[in-house]
Short mmCIF file of C-alpha atoms in Angstrom, two decimals:
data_model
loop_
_atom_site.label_atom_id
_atom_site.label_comp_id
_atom_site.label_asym_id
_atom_site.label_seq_id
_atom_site.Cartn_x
_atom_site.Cartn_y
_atom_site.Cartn_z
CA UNK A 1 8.75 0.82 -12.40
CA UNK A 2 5.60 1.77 -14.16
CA UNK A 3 2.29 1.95 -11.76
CA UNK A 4 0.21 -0.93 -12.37
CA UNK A 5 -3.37 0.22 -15.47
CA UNK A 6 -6.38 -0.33 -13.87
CA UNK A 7 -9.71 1.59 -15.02
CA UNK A 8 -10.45 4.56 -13.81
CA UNK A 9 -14.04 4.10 -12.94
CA UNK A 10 -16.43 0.68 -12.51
CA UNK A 11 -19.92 1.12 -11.73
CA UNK A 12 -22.95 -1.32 -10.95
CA UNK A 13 -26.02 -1.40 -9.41
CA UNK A 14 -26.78 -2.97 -6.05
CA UNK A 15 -27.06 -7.05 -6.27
CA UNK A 16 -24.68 -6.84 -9.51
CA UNK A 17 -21.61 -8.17 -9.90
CA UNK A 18 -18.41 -6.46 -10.95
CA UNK A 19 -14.89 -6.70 -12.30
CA UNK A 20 -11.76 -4.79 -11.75
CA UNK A 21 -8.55 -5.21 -14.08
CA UNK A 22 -4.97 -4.54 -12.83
CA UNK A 23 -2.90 -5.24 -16.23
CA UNK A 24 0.79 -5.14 -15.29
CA UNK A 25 3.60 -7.28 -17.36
CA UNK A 26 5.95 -9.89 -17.20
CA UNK A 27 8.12 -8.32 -14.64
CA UNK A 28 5.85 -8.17 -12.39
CA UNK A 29 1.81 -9.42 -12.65
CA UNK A 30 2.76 -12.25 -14.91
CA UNK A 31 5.84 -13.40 -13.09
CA UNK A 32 4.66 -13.57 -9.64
CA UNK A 33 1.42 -14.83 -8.05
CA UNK A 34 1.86 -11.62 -5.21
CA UNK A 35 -0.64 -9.64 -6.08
CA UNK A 36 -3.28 -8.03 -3.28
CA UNK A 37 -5.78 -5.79 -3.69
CA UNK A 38 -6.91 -2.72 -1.35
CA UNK A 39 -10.10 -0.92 -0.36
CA UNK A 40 -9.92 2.62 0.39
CA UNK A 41 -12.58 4.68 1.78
CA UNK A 42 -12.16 8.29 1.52
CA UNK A 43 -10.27 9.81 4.21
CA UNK A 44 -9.56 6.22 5.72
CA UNK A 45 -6.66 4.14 5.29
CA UNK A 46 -6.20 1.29 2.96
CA UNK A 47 -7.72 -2.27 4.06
CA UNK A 48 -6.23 -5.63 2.89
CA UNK A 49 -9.18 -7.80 0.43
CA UNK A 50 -6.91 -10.20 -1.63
CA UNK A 51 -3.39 -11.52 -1.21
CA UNK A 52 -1.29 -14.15 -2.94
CA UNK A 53 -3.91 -13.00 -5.88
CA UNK A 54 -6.63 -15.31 -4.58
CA UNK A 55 -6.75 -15.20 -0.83
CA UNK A 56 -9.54 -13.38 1.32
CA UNK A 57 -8.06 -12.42 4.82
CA UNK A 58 -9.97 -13.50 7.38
CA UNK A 59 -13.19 -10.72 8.33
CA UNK A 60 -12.89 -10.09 4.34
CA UNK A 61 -16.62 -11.03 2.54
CA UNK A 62 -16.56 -13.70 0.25
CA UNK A 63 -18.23 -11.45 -2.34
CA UNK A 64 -14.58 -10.50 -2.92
CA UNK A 65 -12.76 -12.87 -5.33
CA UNK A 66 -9.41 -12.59 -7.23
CA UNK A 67 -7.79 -13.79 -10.04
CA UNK A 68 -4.90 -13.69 -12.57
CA UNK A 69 -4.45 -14.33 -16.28
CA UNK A 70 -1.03 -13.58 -18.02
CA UNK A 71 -0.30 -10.12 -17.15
CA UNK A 72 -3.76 -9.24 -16.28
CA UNK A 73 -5.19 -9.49 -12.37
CA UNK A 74 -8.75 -9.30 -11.75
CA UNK A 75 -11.04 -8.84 -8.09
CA UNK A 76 -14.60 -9.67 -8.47
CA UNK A 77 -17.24 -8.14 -6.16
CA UNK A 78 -20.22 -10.30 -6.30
CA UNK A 79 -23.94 -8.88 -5.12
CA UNK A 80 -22.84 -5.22 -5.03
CA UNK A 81 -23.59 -3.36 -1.88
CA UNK A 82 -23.66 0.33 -1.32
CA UNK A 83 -20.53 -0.17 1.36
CA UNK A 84 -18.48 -1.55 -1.17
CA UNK A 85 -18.67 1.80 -3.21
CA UNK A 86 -15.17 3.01 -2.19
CA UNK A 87 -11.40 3.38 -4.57
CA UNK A 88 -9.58 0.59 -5.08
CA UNK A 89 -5.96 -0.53 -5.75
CA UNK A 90 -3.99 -3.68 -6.62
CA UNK A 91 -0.30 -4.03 -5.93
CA UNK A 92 2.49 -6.61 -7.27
CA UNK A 93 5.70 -7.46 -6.17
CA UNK A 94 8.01 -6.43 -8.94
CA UNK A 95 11.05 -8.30 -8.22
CA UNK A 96 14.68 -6.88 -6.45
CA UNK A 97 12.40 -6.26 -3.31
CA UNK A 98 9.88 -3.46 -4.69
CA UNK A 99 6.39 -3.20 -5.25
CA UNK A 100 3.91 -1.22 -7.50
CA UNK A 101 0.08 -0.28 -6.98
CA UNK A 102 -1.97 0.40 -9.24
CA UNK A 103 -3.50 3.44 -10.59
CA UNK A 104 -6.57 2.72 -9.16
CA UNK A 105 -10.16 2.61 -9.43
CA UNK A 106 -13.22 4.11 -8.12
CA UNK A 107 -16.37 1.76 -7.59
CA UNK A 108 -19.69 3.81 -7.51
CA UNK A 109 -22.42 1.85 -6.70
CA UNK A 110 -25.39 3.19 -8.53
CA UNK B 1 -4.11 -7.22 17.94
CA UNK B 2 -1.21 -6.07 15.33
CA UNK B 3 -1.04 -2.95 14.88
CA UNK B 4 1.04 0.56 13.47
CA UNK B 5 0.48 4.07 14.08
CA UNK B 6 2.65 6.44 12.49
CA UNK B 7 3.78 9.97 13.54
CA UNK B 8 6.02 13.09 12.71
CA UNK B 9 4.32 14.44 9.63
CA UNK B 10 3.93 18.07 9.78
CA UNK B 11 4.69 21.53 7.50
CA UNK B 12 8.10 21.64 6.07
CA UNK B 13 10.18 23.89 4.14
CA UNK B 14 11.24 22.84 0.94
CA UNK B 15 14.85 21.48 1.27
CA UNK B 16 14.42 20.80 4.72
CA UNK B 17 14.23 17.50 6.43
CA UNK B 18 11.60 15.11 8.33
CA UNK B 19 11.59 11.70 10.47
CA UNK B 20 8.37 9.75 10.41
CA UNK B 21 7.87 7.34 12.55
CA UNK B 22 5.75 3.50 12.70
CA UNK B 23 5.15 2.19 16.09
CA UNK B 24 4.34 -1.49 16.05
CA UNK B 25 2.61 -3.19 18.32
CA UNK B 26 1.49 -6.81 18.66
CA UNK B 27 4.38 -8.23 16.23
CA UNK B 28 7.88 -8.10 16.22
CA UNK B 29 9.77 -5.60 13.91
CA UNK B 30 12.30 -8.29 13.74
CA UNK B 31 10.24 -10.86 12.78
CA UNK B 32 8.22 -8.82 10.00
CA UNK B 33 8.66 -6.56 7.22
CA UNK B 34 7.12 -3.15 7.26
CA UNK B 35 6.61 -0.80 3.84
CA UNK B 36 5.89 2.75 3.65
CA UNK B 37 3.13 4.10 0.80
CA UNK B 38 2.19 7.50 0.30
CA UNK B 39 -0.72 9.08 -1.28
CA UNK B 40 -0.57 12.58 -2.53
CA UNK B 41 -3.53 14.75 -1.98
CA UNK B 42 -6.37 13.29 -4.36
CA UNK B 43 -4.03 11.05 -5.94
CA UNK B 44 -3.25 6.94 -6.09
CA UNK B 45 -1.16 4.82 -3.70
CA UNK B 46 3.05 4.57 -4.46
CA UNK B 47 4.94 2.26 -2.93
CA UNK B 48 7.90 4.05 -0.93
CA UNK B 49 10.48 1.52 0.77
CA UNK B 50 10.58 -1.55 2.85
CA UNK B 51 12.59 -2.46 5.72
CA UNK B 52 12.48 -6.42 6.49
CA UNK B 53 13.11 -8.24 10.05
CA UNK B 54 16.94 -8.91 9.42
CA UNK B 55 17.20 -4.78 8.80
CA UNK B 56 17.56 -4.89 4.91
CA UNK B 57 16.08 -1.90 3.66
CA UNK B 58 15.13 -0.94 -0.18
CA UNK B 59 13.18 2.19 -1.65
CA UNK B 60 12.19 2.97 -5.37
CA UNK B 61 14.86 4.70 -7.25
CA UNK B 62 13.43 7.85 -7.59
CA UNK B 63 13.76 8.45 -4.03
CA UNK B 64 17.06 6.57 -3.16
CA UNK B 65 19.38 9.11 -1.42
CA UNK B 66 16.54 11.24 0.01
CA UNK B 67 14.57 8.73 2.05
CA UNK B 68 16.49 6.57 4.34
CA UNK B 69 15.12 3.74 6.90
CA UNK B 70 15.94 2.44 9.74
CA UNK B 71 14.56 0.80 13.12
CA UNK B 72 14.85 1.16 16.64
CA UNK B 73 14.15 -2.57 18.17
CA UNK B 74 13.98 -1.84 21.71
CA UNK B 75 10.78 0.74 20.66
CA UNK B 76 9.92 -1.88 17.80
CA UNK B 77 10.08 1.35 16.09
CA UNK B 78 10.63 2.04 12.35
CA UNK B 79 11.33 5.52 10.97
CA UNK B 80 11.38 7.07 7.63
CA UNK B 81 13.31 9.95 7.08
CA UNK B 82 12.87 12.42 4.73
CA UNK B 83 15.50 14.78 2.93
CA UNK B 84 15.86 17.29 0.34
CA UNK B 85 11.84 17.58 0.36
CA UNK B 86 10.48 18.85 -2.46
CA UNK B 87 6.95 20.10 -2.82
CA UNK B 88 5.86 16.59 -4.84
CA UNK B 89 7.08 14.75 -1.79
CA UNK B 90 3.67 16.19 -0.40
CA UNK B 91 1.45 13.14 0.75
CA UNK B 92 -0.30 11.09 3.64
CA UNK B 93 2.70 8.44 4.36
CA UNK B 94 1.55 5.18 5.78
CA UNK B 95 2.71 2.06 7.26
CA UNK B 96 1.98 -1.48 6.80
CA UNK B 97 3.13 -4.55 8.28
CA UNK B 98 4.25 -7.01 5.53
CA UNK B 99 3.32 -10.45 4.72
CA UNK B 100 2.80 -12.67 1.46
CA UNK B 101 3.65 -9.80 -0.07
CA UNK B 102 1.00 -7.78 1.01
CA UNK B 103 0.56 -5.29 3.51
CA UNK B 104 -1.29 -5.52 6.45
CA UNK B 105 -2.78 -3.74 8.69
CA UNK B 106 -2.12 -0.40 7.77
CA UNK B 107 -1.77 2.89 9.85
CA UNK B 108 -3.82 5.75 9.55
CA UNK B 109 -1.29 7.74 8.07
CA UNK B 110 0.85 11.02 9.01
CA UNK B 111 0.51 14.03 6.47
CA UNK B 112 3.81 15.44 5.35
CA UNK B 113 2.92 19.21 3.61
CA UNK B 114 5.64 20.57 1.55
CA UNK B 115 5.47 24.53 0.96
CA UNK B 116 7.24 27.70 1.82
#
């Protein structure tokens, strides 16, 4: 199972919005709306943003959105903040009870 | 308050062997799922194995017959172990409690260093 493509880098300045892609395929992305996303700060561990591709857990900002075309997820972070600067990765179910993350990406708030 | 902490990560031989272990508090082991991800030094996330409530456990490929699960229920334990360890098996390991197929909360991770 291939890790999820997501860019490498996203940047924006504070008050911007921005958009991360997690393009994965028809085994797993496109065939089941299980998708989450993570925040990771460095040295810290992993915190929950989006599940079931579009759900905030409660405590989560609603400055985080997510999404899903075809293959292709998306989360949105709306009026950047310098806290949100931080890596992030999305994750799919993938079918015969495994996952995949993503590659990840690293938001730098400018 | 849910809740895992993880523990037995240490310095290890290649070859040799290693149990980590996920304490769970405030849910049920039984009742849950729990996954294991590791993240190699300066590296991404990769999913490792799940275990679900009724004891079913499943792992990627690459790692089947080295990493083996299992749970204690009376400690609402789970444990990872780790053979054959080779110096890519390097990593922080973590565990998450599962739910709509995401994980949730997560530990802070046990570091598992690989050398001779």
């Amino acid at each position: 199972q291939s890790a999820l493509t997501q860019p490498a880098s996203v940047s924006g300045s504070p008050g911007q919005s921005i958009t991360i892609s997690c393009t994965g395929s028809s085994s797993d992305v496109g065939n089941y709306n299980l998708v989450s996303w993570y925040q990771q700060h460095p040295g810290k561990a992993p915190k929950l943003m989006i599940y079931e591709g579009i759900k905030r857990p409660s405590g989560v900002s609603n400055r985080f959105s997510g999404s899903k075309s075809g293959n292709t997820a998306s989360l949105t972070i709306s009026v950047l903040q310098a806290e949100d600067e931080a890596d992030y990765y999305c994750c799919s179910y993938a079918g015969n009870n495994i996952y995949v993350f993503g590659t990840g990406t690293t938001v730098t708030v400018l | 308050e849910m809740q895992v902490v993880e523990s037995g990560g240490g310095l290890v031989q290649p070859g040799g062997s290693l149990t980590l272990s996920c304490a769970a508090s405030g849910f049920s082991v039984t009742s849950n799922y729990i996954s294991w991800v590791r993240q190699a030094p300066g590296k991404g996330l990769e999913w490792v194995s799940i275990i679900y409530g009724n004891g079913d456990t499943y792992s990627i490929d690459s790692l089947k017959g080295r990493f083996t699960l299992s749970r204690d229920t009376s400690k609402n334990t789970v444990y990872l172990q780790l053979n054959s360890l080779r110096a890519e098996d390097t990593a922080v390991y973590f565990c998450a409690r599962g739910s709509y197929g995401s994980f949730d909360p997560w530990g802070q991770g046990t570091l598992v260093s690989v050398s001779s």
